mmCIF file of C-alpha atoms in Angstrom:
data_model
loop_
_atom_site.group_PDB
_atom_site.id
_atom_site.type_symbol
_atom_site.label_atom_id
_atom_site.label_comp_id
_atom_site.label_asym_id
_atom_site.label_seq_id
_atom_site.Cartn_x
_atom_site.Cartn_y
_atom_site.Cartn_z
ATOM 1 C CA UNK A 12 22.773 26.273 -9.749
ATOM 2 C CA UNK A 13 25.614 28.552 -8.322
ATOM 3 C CA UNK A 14 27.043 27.772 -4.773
ATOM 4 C CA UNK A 15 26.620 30.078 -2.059
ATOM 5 C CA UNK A 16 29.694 32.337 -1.922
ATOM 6 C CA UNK A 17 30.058 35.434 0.621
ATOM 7 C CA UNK A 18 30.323 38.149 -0.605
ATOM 8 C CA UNK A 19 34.056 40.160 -1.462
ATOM 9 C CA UNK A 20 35.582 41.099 1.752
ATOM 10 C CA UNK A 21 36.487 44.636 1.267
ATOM 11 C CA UNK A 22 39.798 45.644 1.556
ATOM 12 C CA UNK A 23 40.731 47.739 4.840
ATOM 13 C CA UNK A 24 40.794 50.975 3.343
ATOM 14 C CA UNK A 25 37.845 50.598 1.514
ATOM 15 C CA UNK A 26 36.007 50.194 4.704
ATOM 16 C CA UNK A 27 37.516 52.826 6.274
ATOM 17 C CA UNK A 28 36.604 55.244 3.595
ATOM 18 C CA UNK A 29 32.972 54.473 4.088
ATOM 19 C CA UNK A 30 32.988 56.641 7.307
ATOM 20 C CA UNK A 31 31.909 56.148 10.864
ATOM 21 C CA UNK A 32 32.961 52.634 12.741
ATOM 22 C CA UNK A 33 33.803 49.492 10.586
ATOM 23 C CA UNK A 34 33.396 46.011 11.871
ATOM 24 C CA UNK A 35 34.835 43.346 10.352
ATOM 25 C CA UNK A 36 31.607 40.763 9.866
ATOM 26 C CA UNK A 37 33.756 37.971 8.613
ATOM 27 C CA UNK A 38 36.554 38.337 11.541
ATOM 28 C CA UNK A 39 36.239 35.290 13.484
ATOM 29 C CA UNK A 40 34.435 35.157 16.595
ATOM 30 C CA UNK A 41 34.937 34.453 19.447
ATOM 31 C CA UNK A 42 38.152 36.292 19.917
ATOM 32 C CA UNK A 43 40.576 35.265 22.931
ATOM 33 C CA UNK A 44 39.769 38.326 24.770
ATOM 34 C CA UNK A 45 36.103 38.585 25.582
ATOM 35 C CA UNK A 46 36.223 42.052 26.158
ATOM 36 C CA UNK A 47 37.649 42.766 22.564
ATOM 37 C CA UNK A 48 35.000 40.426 20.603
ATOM 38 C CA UNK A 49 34.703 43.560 17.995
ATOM 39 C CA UNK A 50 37.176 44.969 15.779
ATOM 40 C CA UNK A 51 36.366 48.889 15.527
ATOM 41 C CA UNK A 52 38.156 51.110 13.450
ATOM 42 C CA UNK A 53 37.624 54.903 13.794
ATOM 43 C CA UNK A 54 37.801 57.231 10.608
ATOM 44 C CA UNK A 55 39.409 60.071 9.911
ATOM 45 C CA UNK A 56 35.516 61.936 9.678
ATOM 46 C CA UNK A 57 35.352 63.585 13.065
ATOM 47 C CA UNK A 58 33.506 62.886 15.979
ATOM 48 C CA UNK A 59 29.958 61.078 16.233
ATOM 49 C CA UNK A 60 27.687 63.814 15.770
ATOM 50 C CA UNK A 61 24.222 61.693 17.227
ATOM 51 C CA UNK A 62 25.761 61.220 20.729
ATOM 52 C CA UNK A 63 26.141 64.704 20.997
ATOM 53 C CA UNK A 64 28.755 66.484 22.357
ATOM 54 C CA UNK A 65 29.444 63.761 25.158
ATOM 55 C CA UNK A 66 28.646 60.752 26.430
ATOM 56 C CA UNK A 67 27.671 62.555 29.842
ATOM 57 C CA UNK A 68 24.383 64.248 28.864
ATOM 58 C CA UNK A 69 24.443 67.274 31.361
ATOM 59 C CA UNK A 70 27.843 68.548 29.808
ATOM 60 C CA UNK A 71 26.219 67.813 26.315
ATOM 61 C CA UNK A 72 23.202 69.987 27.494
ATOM 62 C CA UNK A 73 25.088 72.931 29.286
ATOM 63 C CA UNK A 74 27.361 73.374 26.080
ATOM 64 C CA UNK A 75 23.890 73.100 23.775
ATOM 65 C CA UNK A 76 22.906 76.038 25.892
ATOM 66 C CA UNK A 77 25.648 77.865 25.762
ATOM 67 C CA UNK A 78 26.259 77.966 22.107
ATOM 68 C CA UNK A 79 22.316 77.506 21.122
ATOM 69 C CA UNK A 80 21.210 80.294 23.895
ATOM 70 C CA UNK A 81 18.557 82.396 23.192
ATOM 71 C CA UNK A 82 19.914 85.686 24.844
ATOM 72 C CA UNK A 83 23.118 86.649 25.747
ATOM 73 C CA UNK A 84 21.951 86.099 29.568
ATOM 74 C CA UNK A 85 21.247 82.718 29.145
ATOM 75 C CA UNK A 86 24.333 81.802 27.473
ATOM 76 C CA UNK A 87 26.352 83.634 30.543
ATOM 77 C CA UNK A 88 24.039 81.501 32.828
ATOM 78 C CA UNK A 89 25.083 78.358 31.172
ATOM 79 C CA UNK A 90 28.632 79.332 30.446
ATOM 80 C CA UNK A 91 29.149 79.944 34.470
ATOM 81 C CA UNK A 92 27.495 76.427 34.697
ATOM 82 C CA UNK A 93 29.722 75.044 32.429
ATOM 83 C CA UNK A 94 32.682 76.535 33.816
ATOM 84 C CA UNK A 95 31.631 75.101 37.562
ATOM 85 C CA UNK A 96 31.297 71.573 35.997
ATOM 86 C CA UNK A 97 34.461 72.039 33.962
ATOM 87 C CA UNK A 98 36.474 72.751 37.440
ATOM 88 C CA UNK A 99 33.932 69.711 39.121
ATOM 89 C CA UNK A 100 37.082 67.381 39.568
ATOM 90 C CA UNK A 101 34.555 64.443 39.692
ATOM 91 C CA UNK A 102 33.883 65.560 36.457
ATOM 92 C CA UNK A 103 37.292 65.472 34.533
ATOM 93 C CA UNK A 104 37.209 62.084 33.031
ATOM 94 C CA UNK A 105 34.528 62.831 30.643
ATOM 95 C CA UNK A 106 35.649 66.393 30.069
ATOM 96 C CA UNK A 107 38.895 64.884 28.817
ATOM 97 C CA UNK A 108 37.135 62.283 26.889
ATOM 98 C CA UNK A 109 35.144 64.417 24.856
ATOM 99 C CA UNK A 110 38.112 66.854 24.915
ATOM 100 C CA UNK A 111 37.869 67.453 20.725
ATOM 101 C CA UNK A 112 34.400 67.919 20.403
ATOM 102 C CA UNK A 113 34.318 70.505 23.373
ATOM 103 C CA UNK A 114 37.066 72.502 22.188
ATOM 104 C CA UNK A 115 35.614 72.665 18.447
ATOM 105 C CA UNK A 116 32.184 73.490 19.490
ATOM 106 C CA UNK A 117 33.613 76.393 21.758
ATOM 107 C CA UNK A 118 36.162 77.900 19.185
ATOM 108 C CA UNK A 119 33.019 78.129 16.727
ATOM 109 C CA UNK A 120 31.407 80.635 19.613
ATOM 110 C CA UNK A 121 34.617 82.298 19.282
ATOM 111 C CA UNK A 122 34.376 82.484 15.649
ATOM 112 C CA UNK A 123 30.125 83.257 15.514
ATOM 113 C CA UNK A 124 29.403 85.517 18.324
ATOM 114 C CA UNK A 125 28.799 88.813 18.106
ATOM 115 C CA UNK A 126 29.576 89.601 21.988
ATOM 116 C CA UNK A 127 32.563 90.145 23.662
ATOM 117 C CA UNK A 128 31.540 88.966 26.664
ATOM 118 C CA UNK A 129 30.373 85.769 25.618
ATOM 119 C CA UNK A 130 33.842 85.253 23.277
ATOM 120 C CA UNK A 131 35.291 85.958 26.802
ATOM 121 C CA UNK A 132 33.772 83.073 28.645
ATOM 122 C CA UNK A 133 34.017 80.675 25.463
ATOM 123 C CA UNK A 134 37.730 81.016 25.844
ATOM 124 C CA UNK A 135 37.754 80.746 29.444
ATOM 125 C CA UNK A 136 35.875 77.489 28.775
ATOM 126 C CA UNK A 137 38.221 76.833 26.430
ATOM 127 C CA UNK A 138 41.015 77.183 28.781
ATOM 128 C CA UNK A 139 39.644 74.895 31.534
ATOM 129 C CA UNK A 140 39.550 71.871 28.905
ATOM 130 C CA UNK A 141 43.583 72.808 28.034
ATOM 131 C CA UNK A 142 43.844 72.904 31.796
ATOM 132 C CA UNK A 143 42.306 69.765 32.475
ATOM 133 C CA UNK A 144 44.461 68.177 29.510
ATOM 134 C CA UNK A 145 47.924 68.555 31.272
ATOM 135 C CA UNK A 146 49.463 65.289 29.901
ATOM 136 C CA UNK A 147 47.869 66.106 26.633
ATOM 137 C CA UNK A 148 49.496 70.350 26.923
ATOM 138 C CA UNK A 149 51.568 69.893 24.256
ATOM 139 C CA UNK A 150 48.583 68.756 22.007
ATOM 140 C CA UNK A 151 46.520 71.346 23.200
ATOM 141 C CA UNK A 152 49.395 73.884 23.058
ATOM 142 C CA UNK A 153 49.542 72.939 19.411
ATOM 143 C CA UNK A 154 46.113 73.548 18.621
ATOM 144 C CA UNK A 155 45.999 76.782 20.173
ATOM 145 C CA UNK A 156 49.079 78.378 18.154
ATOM 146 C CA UNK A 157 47.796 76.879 14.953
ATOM 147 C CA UNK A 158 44.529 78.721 15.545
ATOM 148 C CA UNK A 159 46.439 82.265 16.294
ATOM 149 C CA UNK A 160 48.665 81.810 13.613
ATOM 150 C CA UNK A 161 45.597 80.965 11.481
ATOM 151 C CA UNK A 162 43.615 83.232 12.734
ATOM 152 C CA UNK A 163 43.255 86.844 10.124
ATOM 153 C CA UNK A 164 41.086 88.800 13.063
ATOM 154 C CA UNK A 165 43.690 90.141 15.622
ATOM 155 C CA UNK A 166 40.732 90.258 18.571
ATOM 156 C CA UNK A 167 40.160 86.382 17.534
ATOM 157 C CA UNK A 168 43.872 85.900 18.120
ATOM 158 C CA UNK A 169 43.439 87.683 21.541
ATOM 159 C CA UNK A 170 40.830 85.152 22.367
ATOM 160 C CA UNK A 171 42.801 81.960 21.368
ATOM 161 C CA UNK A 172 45.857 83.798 23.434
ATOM 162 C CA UNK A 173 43.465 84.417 26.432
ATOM 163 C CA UNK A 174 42.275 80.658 26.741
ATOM 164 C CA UNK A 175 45.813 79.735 26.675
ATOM 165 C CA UNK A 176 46.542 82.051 29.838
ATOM 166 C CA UNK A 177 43.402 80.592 31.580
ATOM 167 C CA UNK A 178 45.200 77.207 30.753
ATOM 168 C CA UNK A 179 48.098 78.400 32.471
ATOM 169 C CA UNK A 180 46.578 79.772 35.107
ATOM 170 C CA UNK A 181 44.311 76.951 35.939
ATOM 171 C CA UNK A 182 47.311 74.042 35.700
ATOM 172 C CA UNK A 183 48.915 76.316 38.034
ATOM 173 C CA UNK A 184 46.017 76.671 40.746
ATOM 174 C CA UNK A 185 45.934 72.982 40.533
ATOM 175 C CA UNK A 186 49.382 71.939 41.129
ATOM 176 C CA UNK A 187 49.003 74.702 43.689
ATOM 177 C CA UNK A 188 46.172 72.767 45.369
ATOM 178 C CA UNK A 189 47.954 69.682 44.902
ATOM 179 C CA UNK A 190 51.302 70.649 46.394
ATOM 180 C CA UNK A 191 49.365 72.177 49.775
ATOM 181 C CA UNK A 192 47.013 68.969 50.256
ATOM 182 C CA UNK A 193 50.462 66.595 50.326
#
């Protein structure tokens, strides 16, 4: 009879490469810090598509409407929803931690759409989250220009360029706001 061995502990890039969260089943438990009993390690795959586009599931559903809509009037309903919730300061912690997603889902709107009016409020959208990022501008500042300078439509350009101005704008009404209340 063979002893009972467990089985090969996979190196840590072979776990990794397997996609989504890896925990370590043969890391020792119980750690020193309670709070930290698991050891997760994120991939480079993207975000968790089956939670949506955030954790908070009236921002997932207002930015399912807007890019799902039917007609163009429901996605302007949504969008001016969206854009209310996005300036909702209550509401900036999970704008900022589903930050990525957001910003992907809207540039594909940008990309897809066939209205101009809709591609408006996408980037307006967009340029609320770049707004709300202010200690993460120079991230977001990055991603914008690589988009322009990838970008082979010049209106698509004009877009990206536009949603940096609303960034602008909106860091500016808010240090504004900020400046008058102290």
């Amino acid at each position: 009879a063979v002893p009972h061995q467990q089985p090969r502990r996979a190196p840590r890039f072979e776990r990794l490469q397997r996609g989504g969260l890896a925990i370590d089943p043969y890391e020792e438990y119980p750690r020193k810090n309670y709070f930290n009993r698991f050891k997760y390690e994120y991939t480079a795959q993207g975000p968790d598509k089956s939670k949506g586009y955030s954790d908070d599931q009236f921002l997932s559903k207002l930015v399912k409407q807007f890019i799902k809509g039917e007609d163009d009037l429901n996605r302007l309903d949504s969008s001016f929803q969206l854009k209310e919730y996005l300036k909702d300061p209550r509401n900036s912690s999970s704008v900022l931690h589903s930050g990525d997603n957001l910003l992907i889902s809207l540039q594909n709107v940008l990309y897809d759409s066939n209205s101009t009016t809709i591609k408006n409020e996408a980037s307006s959208c967009i340029g609320l989250i770049g707004g709300l990022m202010s200690y993460q501008a120079k991230r977001f500042i990055h991603w914008v220009f690589t988009k322009v300078n990838s970008c082979s439509s010049d209106a698509t350009k004009e877009y990206f360029l536009n949603a940096f101005r609303h960034a602008l704008l909106y860091d500016l009404s808010m240090t504004n706001n900020q400046g008058s209340i102290q």
